[in-house]
Coordinates of C-alpha atoms in Angstrom, one line a residue:
Chain A
M1 CA -0.3 14.8 -25.5
I2 CA -1.5 11.1 -25.4
E3 CA -4.6 10.1 -27.5
V4 CA -6.5 7.0 -27.0
K5 CA -8.9 6.4 -29.8
D6 CA -11.5 3.4 -29.1
L7 CA -8.9 0.9 -27.3
Y8 CA -9.6 -2.4 -27.2
Y9 CA -7.2 -4.6 -25.7
T10 CA -7.2 -8.7 -25.2
Y11 CA -4.4 -10.7 -23.5
P12 CA -3.3 -13.7 -24.9
T13 CA -4.8 -15.9 -22.3
G14 CA -8.2 -14.6 -24.0
L15 CA -9.1 -12.2 -21.2
E16 CA -10.4 -8.8 -22.4
A17 CA -8.9 -6.2 -20.4
L18 CA -10.0 -3.2 -22.3
K19 CA -13.1 -2.4 -24.2
G20 CA -13.4 0.9 -25.7
I21 CA -11.6 3.4 -23.8
S22 CA -11.1 6.8 -25.6
L23 CA -9.4 9.6 -23.8
T24 CA -6.9 12.4 -24.3
V25 CA -4.4 13.5 -21.6
N26 CA -2.8 16.8 -22.6
D27 CA 0.7 17.9 -21.6
G28 CA 1.2 19.0 -18.2
E29 CA -2.1 17.5 -16.9
F30 CA -2.3 15.8 -13.7
L31 CA -4.4 12.3 -14.3
A32 CA -5.3 9.9 -11.6
V33 CA -6.7 6.4 -13.1
M34 CA -8.7 5.0 -10.3
G35 CA -11.0 1.7 -10.1
Q36 CA -11.0 -1.6 -8.9
N37 CA -8.6 -4.5 -9.0
G38 CA -8.8 -5.9 -12.4
A39 CA -10.6 -2.7 -14.0
G40 CA -7.7 -2.6 -16.7
K41 CA -6.2 0.7 -15.1
T42 CA -2.6 -1.0 -15.4
T43 CA -3.4 -2.2 -18.8
L44 CA -4.2 1.2 -19.9
V45 CA -1.2 3.1 -18.8
K46 CA 1.1 0.1 -20.2
H47 CA -0.1 1.2 -23.7
F48 CA 1.1 4.8 -23.1
N49 CA 4.5 3.4 -23.2
G50 CA 4.1 1.1 -25.8
L51 CA 4.5 -1.9 -23.4
L52 CA 1.2 -3.3 -25.0
K53 CA 0.0 -2.6 -28.1
P54 CA -3.6 -2.4 -28.9
T55 CA -5.7 -5.2 -29.9
K56 CA -8.1 -2.7 -31.6
G57 CA -8.2 1.2 -31.9
E58 CA -5.0 3.4 -31.4
I59 CA -2.8 5.4 -29.1
L60 CA -1.0 8.5 -30.3
V61 CA 1.7 10.0 -28.2
D62 CA 2.4 13.3 -29.6
G63 CA 0.9 12.3 -32.7
V64 CA 2.7 9.1 -33.5
S65 CA 1.0 5.8 -33.0
T66 CA 2.8 3.8 -30.3
R67 CA 2.4 0.6 -33.2
D68 CA 5.2 2.4 -35.2
V69 CA 7.7 3.1 -32.4
S70 CA 9.6 0.7 -29.8
V71 CA 9.3 0.8 -26.3
A72 CA 12.8 2.0 -26.0
Q73 CA 12.0 5.0 -28.2
L74 CA 9.0 5.7 -26.3
A75 CA 10.6 5.6 -23.0
R76 CA 12.8 8.4 -23.6
N77 CA 9.5 10.5 -23.2
V78 CA 7.3 8.3 -21.4
G79 CA 8.7 7.0 -18.0
F80 CA 7.0 3.9 -16.3
V81 CA 7.4 3.2 -12.7
F82 CA 6.0 -0.3 -11.9
Q83 CA 3.5 -1.1 -9.4
N84 CA 6.1 -3.8 -8.0
P85 CA 9.4 -2.3 -7.9
D86 CA 10.7 -6.1 -8.0
H87 CA 9.7 -5.9 -11.8
Q88 CA 12.1 -3.3 -12.7
L89 CA 14.8 -3.6 -10.3
F90 CA 18.0 -5.8 -11.2
S91 CA 21.3 -3.9 -10.9
E92 CA 23.8 -4.9 -7.9
T93 CA 23.8 -1.3 -6.5
V94 CA 21.2 1.4 -6.2
E95 CA 23.5 3.7 -8.2
E96 CA 24.2 1.1 -11.2
E97 CA 20.3 0.7 -11.4
I98 CA 19.8 4.6 -11.8
V99 CA 23.1 4.5 -14.4
F100 CA 21.7 1.8 -16.5
A101 CA 19.0 3.7 -18.5
L102 CA 21.2 6.8 -18.6
R103 CA 23.9 5.0 -20.5
N104 CA 21.4 3.0 -22.9
F105 CA 20.2 6.5 -23.5
G106 CA 23.4 7.6 -24.8
F107 CA 24.2 10.4 -22.1
E108 CA 27.7 11.6 -21.5
K109 CA 29.7 10.5 -18.4
A110 CA 29.7 14.0 -16.6
V111 CA 25.7 14.5 -17.2
I112 CA 25.2 10.8 -16.0
E113 CA 27.0 11.6 -12.8
K114 CA 25.0 14.6 -12.4
Q115 CA 21.6 13.1 -12.9
V116 CA 22.5 10.2 -10.8
D117 CA 23.6 12.6 -7.8
W118 CA 20.5 14.5 -8.2
A119 CA 18.1 11.5 -8.6
L120 CA 19.5 10.1 -5.3
N121 CA 19.2 13.4 -3.4
L122 CA 15.4 14.1 -4.9
L123 CA 14.3 10.5 -3.7
D124 CA 16.1 10.5 -0.6
V125 CA 18.0 7.7 -1.1
T126 CA 21.5 8.8 -1.5
Q127 CA 22.6 7.1 1.8
Y128 CA 22.1 3.5 -0.2
R129 CA 24.3 4.5 -3.2
K130 CA 26.5 1.4 -2.9
T131 CA 24.0 -0.8 -1.5
S132 CA 22.0 -3.3 -3.2
P133 CA 18.3 -2.7 -4.1
F134 CA 17.3 -5.9 -2.8
M135 CA 18.7 -5.1 0.7
L136 CA 16.3 -2.1 1.0
S137 CA 12.8 -2.1 2.2
G138 CA 9.6 -2.2 0.3
G139 CA 9.1 1.5 0.2
E140 CA 12.7 2.3 -0.3
R141 CA 13.0 0.2 -3.2
K142 CA 10.0 1.9 -4.7
R143 CA 11.8 5.2 -4.0
V144 CA 14.9 3.9 -5.9
A145 CA 12.8 2.5 -9.2
L146 CA 11.3 6.0 -9.2
A147 CA 14.6 7.7 -9.2
S148 CA 15.8 5.5 -12.0
I149 CA 13.0 6.9 -14.0
L150 CA 13.2 10.6 -13.0
A151 CA 17.2 10.3 -13.7
W152 CA 16.3 10.7 -17.6
D153 CA 14.0 13.3 -17.2
P154 CA 11.1 12.1 -19.4
Q155 CA 8.2 14.6 -20.1
V156 CA 5.4 12.1 -18.9
I157 CA 5.9 10.3 -15.8
I158 CA 3.5 7.2 -15.1
L159 CA 3.3 5.9 -11.8
D160 CA 1.5 2.9 -11.0
E161 CA 0.5 2.7 -7.3
P162 CA 3.3 4.9 -6.3
T163 CA 2.2 4.9 -2.5
I164 CA 1.8 1.5 -1.9
G165 CA 4.3 0.3 1.0
Q166 CA 5.3 4.0 1.5
D167 CA 4.9 5.3 5.1
H168 CA 3.1 8.6 6.1
Q169 CA 6.2 10.9 5.8
Q170 CA 7.4 9.7 2.3
K171 CA 3.9 9.8 1.3
E172 CA 3.8 13.1 1.8
K173 CA 6.8 13.8 0.5
L174 CA 6.2 11.9 -2.7
Q175 CA 2.9 13.9 -3.2
Q176 CA 4.9 17.3 -2.8
F177 CA 7.3 15.8 -5.3
I178 CA 4.5 14.7 -7.9
L179 CA 2.7 18.2 -7.5
Q180 CA 6.3 20.0 -7.8
L181 CA 7.0 17.7 -11.0
N182 CA 3.4 18.7 -12.3
A183 CA 4.0 22.5 -11.6
Q184 CA 7.2 22.0 -13.9
K185 CA 4.8 21.2 -16.6
K186 CA 5.5 17.5 -16.6
T187 CA 2.4 15.0 -17.5
V188 CA 1.7 13.1 -14.4
I189 CA -0.2 9.9 -14.6
V190 CA -1.0 8.3 -11.3
V191 CA -2.6 4.6 -11.1
T192 CA -3.8 4.5 -7.5
H193 CA -6.5 3.2 -5.2
D194 CA -5.5 5.5 -2.4
V195 CA -8.5 7.9 -2.1
E196 CA -6.9 10.1 0.6
F197 CA -3.7 10.8 -1.7
V198 CA -6.1 12.0 -4.5
A199 CA -8.3 13.8 -2.1
E200 CA -4.9 15.9 -1.1
C201 CA -3.4 16.3 -4.7
S202 CA -6.7 17.0 -6.6
P203 CA -5.9 16.0 -10.0
R204 CA -8.3 15.0 -12.8
V205 CA -9.5 11.3 -12.1
I206 CA -10.6 8.7 -14.6
L207 CA -12.6 5.9 -12.7
M208 CA -12.5 2.5 -14.5
S209 CA -14.7 -0.3 -14.2
Q210 CA -14.3 -3.6 -16.2
G211 CA -12.4 -2.4 -18.8
K212 CA -14.3 0.9 -19.6
I213 CA -14.0 4.6 -18.2
V214 CA -17.2 5.2 -16.1
V215 CA -16.8 8.7 -15.1
D216 CA -14.4 11.5 -15.9
G217 CA -13.7 14.6 -14.1
T218 CA -12.1 16.6 -11.4
A219 CA -11.3 14.8 -7.7
K220 CA -13.7 16.8 -6.1
K221 CA -16.6 16.0 -8.3
I222 CA -15.8 12.0 -8.5
L223 CA -14.6 11.3 -5.1
T224 CA -17.7 12.8 -3.4
N225 CA -20.0 10.6 -5.4
P226 CA -20.5 7.5 -3.6
K227 CA -22.4 6.0 -5.9
V228 CA -20.1 5.9 -8.8
L229 CA -17.3 5.2 -6.6
A230 CA -19.2 2.3 -5.5
Q231 CA -19.1 1.1 -9.2
A232 CA -15.3 1.0 -8.8
S233 CA -14.9 -0.4 -5.3
I234 CA -13.6 2.6 -4.3
V235 CA -14.9 4.1 -0.9
P236 CA -14.9 8.2 -0.5
P237 CA -12.4 10.0 1.8
Q238 CA -13.1 10.0 5.4
I239 CA -13.7 13.8 5.2
T240 CA -16.1 13.1 2.6
Q241 CA -17.6 10.2 4.6
I242 CA -18.2 12.4 7.8
F243 CA -20.2 15.1 5.8
L244 CA -22.0 12.5 4.0
E245 CA -23.4 11.3 7.4
L246 CA -24.2 14.9 8.0
A247 CA -25.9 15.8 5.3
D248 CA -29.3 16.1 7.0
L249 CA -28.0 18.8 9.3
G250 CA -27.7 21.0 5.9
L251 CA -23.9 20.8 5.4
P252 CA -22.3 20.9 2.3
T253 CA -21.4 17.0 0.6
D254 CA -18.9 17.7 -1.5
V255 CA -16.0 18.2 0.9
I256 CA -12.9 16.2 0.2
D257 CA -10.1 18.2 2.2
V258 CA -9.6 18.6 6.4
H259 CA -8.8 22.2 6.3
E260 CA -12.0 23.2 3.9
A261 CA -13.6 20.9 6.5
T262 CA -12.5 22.7 9.3
K263 CA -13.4 26.0 8.1
I264 CA -16.9 24.9 7.2
L265 CA -17.5 23.4 10.6
L266 CA -16.0 26.5 12.4
N267 CA -18.3 29.1 10.3
R268 CA -21.5 27.2 11.4
L269 CA -20.7 27.1 15.1
R270 CA -19.5 30.5 14.8
K271 CA -22.7 31.8 12.9
R272 CA -25.1 29.9 15.5
S273 CA -23.2 30.9 18.8
Chain B
M1 CA -1.3 -14.6 28.7
S2 CA 1.6 -13.5 26.4
V3 CA 2.1 -15.6 23.0
I4 CA 5.0 -13.4 22.1
E5 CA 7.6 -12.0 24.5
T6 CA 10.8 -10.4 23.3
R7 CA 13.3 -9.1 25.6
D8 CA 16.2 -6.9 24.4
L9 CA 16.1 -8.4 21.1
T10 CA 18.7 -7.2 18.7
Y11 CA 19.6 -8.3 15.4
T12 CA 21.9 -7.3 12.4
Y13 CA 21.7 -9.2 8.8
P14 CA 24.8 -11.0 7.6
G15 CA 27.2 -8.4 5.8
V16 CA 25.9 -5.6 7.4
T17 CA 27.4 -3.9 10.9
K18 CA 24.3 -1.8 11.9
P19 CA 21.6 -3.8 13.7
S20 CA 18.2 -3.5 11.7
I21 CA 16.3 -4.0 15.3
E22 CA 17.6 -2.9 18.4
E23 CA 16.9 -3.9 22.2
V24 CA 13.3 -4.9 21.3
S25 CA 11.1 -5.6 24.2
V26 CA 7.5 -6.2 23.2
T27 CA 4.7 -8.5 24.8
I28 CA 1.7 -9.3 22.8
N29 CA -1.1 -11.4 24.6
K30 CA -3.4 -14.1 23.1
G31 CA -6.3 -12.7 21.3
D32 CA -4.7 -9.3 20.8
F33 CA -5.1 -7.5 17.5
V34 CA -1.9 -5.5 17.1
I35 CA -1.2 -2.8 14.2
L36 CA 2.7 -2.4 14.3
T37 CA 3.6 0.5 12.2
G38 CA 6.6 3.1 11.5
P39 CA 8.6 4.7 8.8
S40 CA 9.7 2.5 6.0
G41 CA 12.8 0.8 7.1
C42 CA 12.4 1.2 10.5
G43 CA 12.7 -2.6 10.9
K44 CA 9.1 -3.9 11.3
T45 CA 9.6 -6.7 8.5
T46 CA 13.0 -7.7 10.5
L47 CA 10.7 -8.1 13.6
C48 CA 8.4 -10.0 12.0
R49 CA 10.9 -12.2 10.5
C50 CA 12.0 -12.9 13.8
F51 CA 8.1 -13.8 15.1
N52 CA 8.3 -17.1 12.9
G53 CA 12.1 -18.0 13.4
L54 CA 12.8 -16.9 9.7
I55 CA 15.3 -14.8 11.7
P56 CA 18.0 -16.2 12.7
H57 CA 17.1 -19.7 11.0
F58 CA 16.9 -18.8 7.4
Y59 CA 18.7 -15.3 7.2
N60 CA 21.3 -16.2 9.8
G61 CA 23.3 -13.2 10.9
D62 CA 23.5 -12.2 14.5
L63 CA 20.6 -12.5 16.9
E64 CA 21.0 -11.4 20.5
G65 CA 18.4 -11.0 23.3
K66 CA 15.4 -13.4 24.1
I67 CA 12.3 -14.7 22.2
E68 CA 9.6 -16.8 22.6
V69 CA 6.6 -17.3 20.5
A70 CA 3.7 -19.5 21.5
G71 CA 5.8 -20.9 24.5
L72 CA 8.7 -21.7 21.9
N73 CA 12.1 -20.4 22.4
V74 CA 12.6 -19.2 18.7
V75 CA 16.3 -19.9 18.7
D76 CA 16.2 -23.5 19.9
H77 CA 13.2 -24.5 17.9
Q78 CA 13.4 -25.0 13.9
I79 CA 11.1 -23.1 11.4
H80 CA 8.9 -25.8 10.7
Q81 CA 7.9 -26.4 14.5
I82 CA 7.3 -22.4 14.8
A83 CA 5.1 -22.6 11.7
R84 CA 2.4 -24.7 13.4
H85 CA 1.7 -21.6 15.4
V86 CA 2.6 -18.7 13.5
G87 CA 1.5 -17.7 9.6
L88 CA 3.3 -15.2 8.1
V89 CA 1.9 -13.1 4.9
F90 CA 4.5 -11.6 3.3
Q91 CA 4.7 -8.0 1.7
N92 CA 4.9 -9.1 -1.8
P93 CA 2.6 -12.3 -2.6
E94 CA 5.0 -13.1 -5.3
N95 CA 7.9 -14.0 -2.6
Q96 CA 5.3 -16.6 -1.2
L97 CA 3.4 -18.1 -4.0
F98 CA 5.0 -20.6 -6.5
A99 CA 2.1 -23.7 -7.2
L100 CA 0.8 -23.8 -10.7
S101 CA -2.8 -23.5 -9.1
V102 CA -4.4 -21.5 -6.3
E103 CA -5.6 -24.5 -4.6
K104 CA -2.2 -26.1 -4.6
D105 CA -0.5 -23.0 -3.3
V106 CA -3.2 -23.0 -0.6
A107 CA -3.0 -26.6 0.1
F108 CA 1.1 -26.9 0.4
G109 CA 1.4 -26.1 4.2
L110 CA -1.2 -28.9 5.0
E111 CA 0.7 -31.5 2.7
N112 CA 3.5 -31.0 4.8
F113 CA 1.6 -31.6 8.0
A114 CA 0.6 -35.0 6.3
M115 CA -2.9 -34.1 6.9
P116 CA -5.7 -36.4 5.5
R117 CA -7.1 -35.5 2.1
D118 CA -10.9 -35.2 3.2
E119 CA -9.9 -32.6 5.7
M120 CA -7.5 -30.8 3.5
R121 CA -10.3 -30.5 1.1
K122 CA -12.1 -29.0 3.4
R123 CA -9.4 -26.9 4.8
V124 CA -8.3 -25.5 1.5
D125 CA -12.3 -24.5 0.5
W126 CA -12.8 -23.0 3.6
A127 CA -9.6 -20.8 3.3
L128 CA -10.3 -19.8 -0.3
Q129 CA -13.9 -18.9 0.7
M130 CA -12.9 -16.7 3.7
A131 CA -10.2 -14.8 1.5
G132 CA -13.2 -14.5 -1.1
I133 CA -11.3 -16.5 -3.9
S134 CA -13.3 -19.8 -4.2
E135 CA -13.8 -19.3 -8.0
L136 CA -10.0 -18.5 -8.6
S137 CA -8.9 -22.1 -7.4
E138 CA -8.1 -23.7 -10.4
R139 CA -6.0 -20.8 -11.7
P140 CA -2.2 -20.3 -12.0
P141 CA -1.3 -17.9 -9.0
H142 CA 1.1 -15.7 -11.4
E143 CA -1.6 -14.9 -13.9
L144 CA -3.7 -13.1 -11.1
S145 CA -3.7 -9.6 -10.1
G146 CA -1.6 -8.1 -7.6
G147 CA -4.6 -8.1 -5.2
Q148 CA -5.8 -11.6 -6.0
Q149 CA -2.3 -12.7 -5.2
Q150 CA -2.7 -11.1 -1.9
R151 CA -5.5 -13.1 -1.2
V152 CA -4.3 -16.4 -2.4
A153 CA -1.3 -15.6 0.1
I154 CA -3.9 -14.8 3.0
A155 CA -5.8 -17.8 2.2
S156 CA -2.7 -20.5 2.3
V157 CA -1.6 -19.1 5.6
L158 CA -5.1 -19.1 6.7
A159 CA -5.6 -22.8 5.8
M160 CA -3.1 -23.7 8.3
Q161 CA -5.2 -21.9 11.3
P162 CA -2.2 -20.7 12.9
D163 CA -2.5 -19.5 16.7
I164 CA -0.8 -16.4 15.4
M165 CA -1.2 -14.5 12.1
V166 CA 1.7 -12.0 11.4
L167 CA 0.8 -9.8 8.0
D168 CA 2.9 -7.5 6.6
E169 CA 0.9 -4.9 4.5
P170 CA -1.5 -7.5 3.4
T171 CA -3.9 -5.2 1.6
S172 CA -1.2 -2.8 0.0
F173 CA -2.3 -3.9 -3.6
L174 CA -6.0 -4.0 -3.1
D175 CA -8.6 -1.4 -3.8
P176 CA -10.4 0.0 -0.8
V177 CA -13.3 -2.4 -1.0
G178 CA -10.9 -5.1 -1.4
A179 CA -9.0 -3.9 1.7
E180 CA -12.1 -3.6 3.9
K181 CA -13.0 -7.2 3.1
I182 CA -9.8 -8.6 4.1
F183 CA -9.6 -6.6 7.1
E184 CA -13.2 -7.6 7.9
V185 CA -11.8 -11.3 7.3
I186 CA -8.8 -10.8 9.3
N187 CA -11.2 -9.0 12.2
E188 CA -13.4 -12.1 12.1
L189 CA -10.2 -14.5 12.5
N190 CA -9.5 -12.6 15.9
K191 CA -12.8 -12.1 17.2
K192 CA -14.3 -15.7 16.3
L193 CA -11.3 -17.7 16.4
G194 CA -9.3 -16.0 18.8
I195 CA -6.4 -15.9 16.4
T196 CA -3.9 -13.2 17.7
I197 CA -3.0 -11.0 14.7
I198 CA 0.0 -8.8 14.3
L199 CA -0.9 -6.4 11.2
V200 CA 2.1 -4.2 9.9
E201 CA 0.2 -1.5 8.4
H202 CA 0.7 2.1 6.9
R203 CA -2.9 2.7 6.0
L204 CA -4.4 3.4 9.5
D205 CA -7.5 5.0 8.5
L206 CA -8.6 1.8 7.4
A207 CA -7.0 -0.6 10.0
A208 CA -7.2 1.5 13.0
K209 CA -10.6 0.6 14.1
Y210 CA -10.2 -3.2 14.4
A211 CA -7.0 -3.1 16.6
N212 CA -6.8 -2.8 20.4
H213 CA -3.0 -2.2 20.4
V214 CA -0.4 -0.2 18.5
I215 CA 3.3 -0.5 18.3
V216 CA 5.1 2.1 16.7
M217 CA 8.7 1.5 15.6
N218 CA 11.0 3.9 14.9
K219 CA 15.1 3.3 13.9
G220 CA 15.1 -0.1 14.9
K221 CA 13.6 0.6 18.4
I222 CA 10.2 0.6 19.7
A223 CA 9.0 4.2 19.9
L224 CA 5.6 4.2 21.4
T225 CA 3.1 1.5 22.2
G226 CA -0.9 2.2 23.4
S227 CA -4.5 1.9 22.3
P228 CA -5.0 3.4 18.9
R229 CA -6.7 6.4 20.5
E230 CA -3.5 7.2 22.9
I231 CA -1.3 6.9 19.6
F232 CA -3.4 9.1 17.4
T233 CA -3.3 12.0 19.8
S234 CA 0.3 11.7 20.8
E235 CA 2.6 14.7 19.9
E236 CA 5.5 11.9 19.2
A237 CA 3.6 9.5 16.9
R238 CA 3.0 12.5 14.7
L239 CA 6.8 13.7 14.8
I240 CA 7.7 10.0 14.0
G241 CA 5.3 10.4 11.0
V242 CA 2.8 8.1 11.8
G243 CA -0.3 8.4 9.5
I244 CA -3.0 9.6 11.6
P245 CA -6.5 9.3 10.2
K246 CA -8.2 11.9 8.7
A247 CA -11.2 11.3 11.1
T248 CA -8.8 12.0 14.1
K249 CA -6.8 14.6 12.2
L250 CA -10.4 16.9 11.9
Y251 CA -10.9 16.4 15.7
Q252 CA -7.1 17.7 16.3
H253 CA -7.7 20.9 13.8
L254 CA -11.1 21.7 15.6
K255 CA -9.3 21.5 19.2
K256 CA -6.4 23.9 17.7
H257 CA -9.7 26.4 17.1
G258 CA -11.1 26.0 20.4
I259 CA -13.6 23.2 19.4
R260 CA -13.5 20.3 21.8
L261 CA -15.3 17.1 20.6
K262 CA -16.5 14.6 23.8
A263 CA -13.8 12.2 23.0
V264 CA -11.0 11.2 20.3
P265 CA -12.5 9.7 17.4
V266 CA -11.0 6.8 15.3
T267 CA -13.4 6.3 12.8
T268 CA -15.9 8.3 10.4
E269 CA -19.2 7.4 12.4
E270 CA -17.5 8.3 15.6
T271 CA -16.5 11.9 14.6
A272 CA -19.9 12.3 12.6
D273 CA -21.7 11.3 15.9
L274 CA -19.6 13.6 17.7
L275 CA -20.2 16.6 15.3
R276 CA -23.9 16.2 15.1
E277 CA -23.9 16.4 19.0
I278 CA -22.3 19.6 18.8
L279 CA -23.8 21.0 15.8
K280 CA -27.6 20.2 17.4
N281 CA -26.5 21.5 20.7
D282 CA -24.8 24.8 19.4

């Protein structure tokens, strides 16, 4: 469990990025952190694995304050996949990249081999095992970064903008994959702008603006509220936009999913005819 | 009139045996707004690097076939000659930005053209304003957020006022409203200044309405070309994994259940209008 208690964070440059955040993320929860550029989303989640320490307030991970443990200790339980894979990747081959952390955590050789195979296969990058990560496309590098974290099987997985640079198919796979992780009781925290992605995964959502949490609730409740979304520079999903425009015809306005939308329209047309 | 023309273009990076693009033949006309899409690793970025001469001049490797950009044979001209006509906005802004202030980054290309100071000042201010980052001019680019950096990268290319702008996922780090603003800027450059736009993009839901032409690549080859409407309703595009906007998807789902809208919508407004019509007439 992650408990955030009245968290403030000011960067050394003087920029006040977080202004009093309180939040509890339970084990096995799936949370999306949304909001405009510069709202403090990444700053917030960097506190969860101790990369940043509070200026004021406190973060407890499983009851232990992040001030009292090193990033290395926290990382065993909280894996962080960066927004820009180039901030994370450094090895000469994809395989080495994944082996690195496993070795640091002191896993046995046989376990390392097994975990590497598993992670490469999971993220569909086995064919690049011996390739330099820097020869890969942006989307592929992102998957390698994710594979290297999942390989050591942390309880909490934080993904900063996982869908950036992913093509449609990879995005769908990633989505299945994240839902699957969550179904296995992993805590998944995703920082994202991607409303369509959130509409399809339907996690709990917190919306941030200027260092504060504006609203906390279900995806359906938040994504269909254009007023609060506007505060955070988020546009409703396309399906919601369509239903909002047709509100005067008596259609519901809290629709985020294309299948639900189809069902509602079919019902309405059949009833009439 | 074509501004980019490739014929059977095949390119292999140094040290590998498999070509990254194979027998690519495309024609892009002056004033086009082209979306270049396709699965990750399909060769989109490689093709963009050919458009401004980074391939073959910077990356070396093995280039076969023909490529002409703004009337220049890319192989016979140097990068700086091609750069006068083609501006490339990189996928990762950090690969592009290097100066100590935003303003200096944006001015850099102009300095290399030996532009007079007054004119340079005007151009830089204009580009910053177009990209919506006038207030960041004194800030060091490396301290900015990913989205702000993307705007700086766009401004520095914009300042050169190229005939052709190639943008490789220029809004990937931006929030939806920020992305929309950038697309509006790009659209204005296209419609008002007549700059030819080549936009590499996966987020077709946001970008589709601006484009008149879509090129789909798959495994290093050109798989499909056509108008957004043609591409979004093509079974082949779906199989390749092109992300169809939800507005068009709703049309397809309804069609499967025997409800036909009059036209294929690409935007939410079009979909709402078409739905309104059948809901009222019903």
